Structure formats: structure tokens, C-alpha cells
Tab-separated table of C-alpha atoms in Angstrom:
chain	number	residue	atom	x	y	z
J	1	MET	CA	-52.232	-1.398	-9.279
J	2	LYS	CA	-50.664	-4.803	-8.576
J	3	ASN	CA	-47.432	-3.677	-10.274
J	4	ILE	CA	-47.188	-0.588	-8.050
J	5	ILE	CA	-47.617	-2.673	-4.903
J	6	PHE	CA	-45.125	-5.256	-6.161
J	7	TYR	CA	-42.451	-2.658	-6.977
J	8	THR	CA	-43.059	-0.840	-3.679
J	9	LEU	CA	-42.492	-4.078	-1.769
J	10	ILE	CA	-39.281	-4.765	-3.701
J	11	VAL	CA	-37.962	-1.266	-2.989
J	12	LEU	CA	-38.816	-1.554	0.720
J	13	PHE	CA	-37.128	-4.951	0.872
J	14	LEU	CA	-33.947	-3.655	-0.773
J	15	LEU	CA	-33.826	-0.629	1.523
J	16	SER	CA	-34.195	-2.818	4.596
J	17	CYS	CA	-31.369	-5.192	3.645
J	18	LYS	CA	-28.431	-4.991	5.993
J	19	LYS	CA	-25.314	-3.715	4.264
J	20	GLU	CA	-22.222	-5.612	5.318
J	21	LYS	CA	-18.793	-4.085	5.590
J	22	PRO	CA	-16.388	-5.112	2.849
J	23	GLU	CA	-13.766	-7.720	3.749
J	24	PHE	CA	-10.995	-5.094	3.689
J	25	GLU	CA	-10.378	-1.401	3.087
J	26	ILE	CA	-7.433	0.333	1.446
J	27	ARG	CA	-5.990	3.119	3.604
J	28	ARG	CA	-4.061	5.713	1.590
J	29	SER	CA	-1.580	8.269	2.880
J	30	TYR	CA	1.019	10.540	1.304
J	31	HIS	CA	4.639	10.912	2.440
J	32	THR	CA	7.912	12.524	1.441
J	33	PHE	CA	10.877	10.139	1.324
J	34	VAL	CA	14.584	10.608	0.683
J	35	ILE	CA	15.939	7.544	-1.140
J	36	ASP	CA	19.671	6.867	-0.904
J	37	GLY	CA	21.839	6.502	-4.017
J	38	HIS	CA	22.586	2.787	-3.782
J	39	LEU	CA	20.693	-0.443	-3.202
J	40	GLU	CA	21.528	-2.671	-0.229
J	41	GLU	CA	21.447	-6.428	0.130
J	42	CYS	CA	18.764	-7.400	2.621
J	43	SER	CA	16.802	-10.441	3.693
J	44	PHE	CA	13.217	-10.874	4.783
J	45	GLN	CA	11.656	-13.627	6.855
J	46	MET	CA	8.606	-14.989	5.071
J	47	PHE	CA	6.307	-17.881	5.885
J	48	THR	CA	8.369	-20.437	3.992
J	49	GLY	CA	11.863	-19.157	4.763
J	50	VAL	CA	14.330	-16.307	4.402
J	51	PHE	CA	14.606	-14.490	1.074
J	52	GLU	CA	17.517	-12.379	-0.139
J	53	THR	CA	16.676	-9.272	-2.157
J	54	LYS	CA	17.745	-5.693	-2.863
J	55	CYS	CA	16.386	-2.829	-0.772
J	56	TYR	CA	16.187	0.940	-0.974
J	57	ARG	CA	17.521	2.859	2.022
J	58	VAL	CA	14.786	5.383	2.838
J	59	THR	CA	14.471	8.317	5.252
J	60	ASN	CA	10.972	9.642	5.900
J	61	GLU	CA	9.772	13.109	6.970
J	62	SER	CA	10.275	12.175	10.658
J	63	ASN	CA	13.986	11.432	10.014
J	64	ASN	CA	13.461	7.691	10.567
J	65	THR	CA	15.666	5.575	8.310
J	66	PHE	CA	14.535	2.132	7.200
J	67	ARG	CA	14.828	-0.285	4.289
J	68	LEU	CA	12.161	-1.055	1.715
J	69	ALA	CA	12.367	-4.072	-0.563
J	70	ILE	CA	12.292	-3.316	-4.278
J	71	GLY	CA	8.918	-5.085	-4.493
J	72	ASP	CA	7.378	-2.808	-1.836
J	73	LEU	CA	8.364	0.490	-3.543
J	74	LYS	CA	7.369	1.106	-7.160
J	75	PHE	CA	9.991	3.516	-8.509
J	76	ASP	CA	10.704	3.002	-12.208
J	77	ALA	CA	12.983	6.054	-12.653
J	78	TYR	CA	15.557	5.027	-9.984
J	79	GLU	CA	19.220	5.260	-11.006
J	80	THR	CA	22.103	4.207	-8.792
J	81	GLY	CA	24.354	7.109	-7.785
J	82	TYR	CA	21.563	9.661	-7.241
J	83	ARG	CA	19.791	10.667	-4.043
J	84	TYR	CA	16.091	11.279	-4.599
J	85	THR	CA	13.538	13.263	-2.643
J	86	VAL	CA	10.159	11.909	-3.715
J	87	ARG	CA	6.466	12.207	-2.938
J	88	VAL	CA	5.015	8.765	-2.246
J	89	LEU	CA	1.543	7.241	-1.996
J	90	CYS	CA	1.284	4.523	0.664
J	91	GLU	CA	-1.499	1.966	0.264
J	92	GLN	CA	-2.187	-0.330	3.219
J	93	LYS	CA	-4.803	-3.090	3.183
J	94	ILE	CA	-6.812	-3.018	6.458
J	95	LEU	CA	-8.872	-6.126	7.213
J	96	ASN	CA	-12.405	-5.788	8.608
J	97	ARG	CA	-12.293	-9.362	9.879
J	98	GLU	CA	-9.979	-11.649	11.795
J	99	PRO	CA	-6.951	-12.534	9.642
J	100	TYR	CA	-6.363	-16.102	8.583
J	101	GLN	CA	-3.317	-17.885	9.961
J	102	ASP	CA	-0.122	-16.148	8.739
J	103	GLU	CA	-2.142	-13.591	6.736
J	104	THR	CA	-0.341	-10.231	6.670
J	105	TYR	CA	-0.310	-7.335	4.257
J	106	SER	CA	2.672	-5.010	4.031
J	107	PRO	CA	2.129	-1.473	2.777
J	108	GLN	CA	2.829	-0.750	-0.883
J	109	TYR	CA	4.548	2.512	-1.824
J	110	ILE	CA	4.227	4.207	-5.211
J	111	VAL	CA	6.431	7.157	-6.192
J	112	LEU	CA	4.138	9.871	-7.508
J	113	GLU	CA	6.698	12.554	-8.269
J	114	VAL	CA	10.410	13.228	-7.962
J	115	LEU	CA	10.866	16.466	-6.018
J	116	LYS	CA	14.674	16.526	-6.136
J	117	LYS	CA	17.411	14.439	-7.773
J	118	GLU	CA	21.031	15.024	-6.773
J	119	LYS	CA	24.220	13.298	-7.925
J	120	LEU	CA	26.306	11.693	-5.175
């Protein structure tokens, strides 16, 4: 009888515990991008200075053209000289708290499938 009361109290205690939100969530969305056939030189301002890198020239489904650094788009099958139409997964970290000083998270893009590949 004591065991039943003990386990009942433990279960009631665990059910009454307040569940806190996790520190961050990952928001996922899917997009179709057209990736140009050559990489561009680009620079990004970071906390400690300006960094030079290579970027993809990308057009999204809304016809907006922008540049994505190689580190922000995971595309292992890319070859210079081809224009790609690809389906992409975008993962964005969303904080459920106030960010620390200079804490930012850029979205990460992963190519899921190549829809079209055309020679330029």
C-alpha cells in the first residue's frame, strides 16, 4: 500500500512540473532556387572583420536574386558552367530567449534534389 501511494505521489509531481520551452527551435521551409553557372567573389562583415569568400548567385521562386556564401548552401554536385534549378531545404534557428551580444544565426540551405541542369 505504501508503494502505491509513493508511486502515485511521484507521478502527480512529474505531471505538475512546469515544462519550459527549449532554448531555440529549428524552423524548416522548402524552396525552389535557380543557381547561376559561376561562383562570384563576395565579402561578408562578421564580428571580427570582413571575410572574402565565394558565393552562389541564386534566384528564388519570387524572382529575387541574391548571393549565398558557399558555407550557407550545401550543394556537393555543383559544377561551374551549368545553371541548376534545385529544391532546397532551409533551416533557420529561432531563439526562444533574448540573444546574447552579437549572437546571430543565418539560415542554412541544403539542396535536396536537382530539378534541372542546363549547360551555359
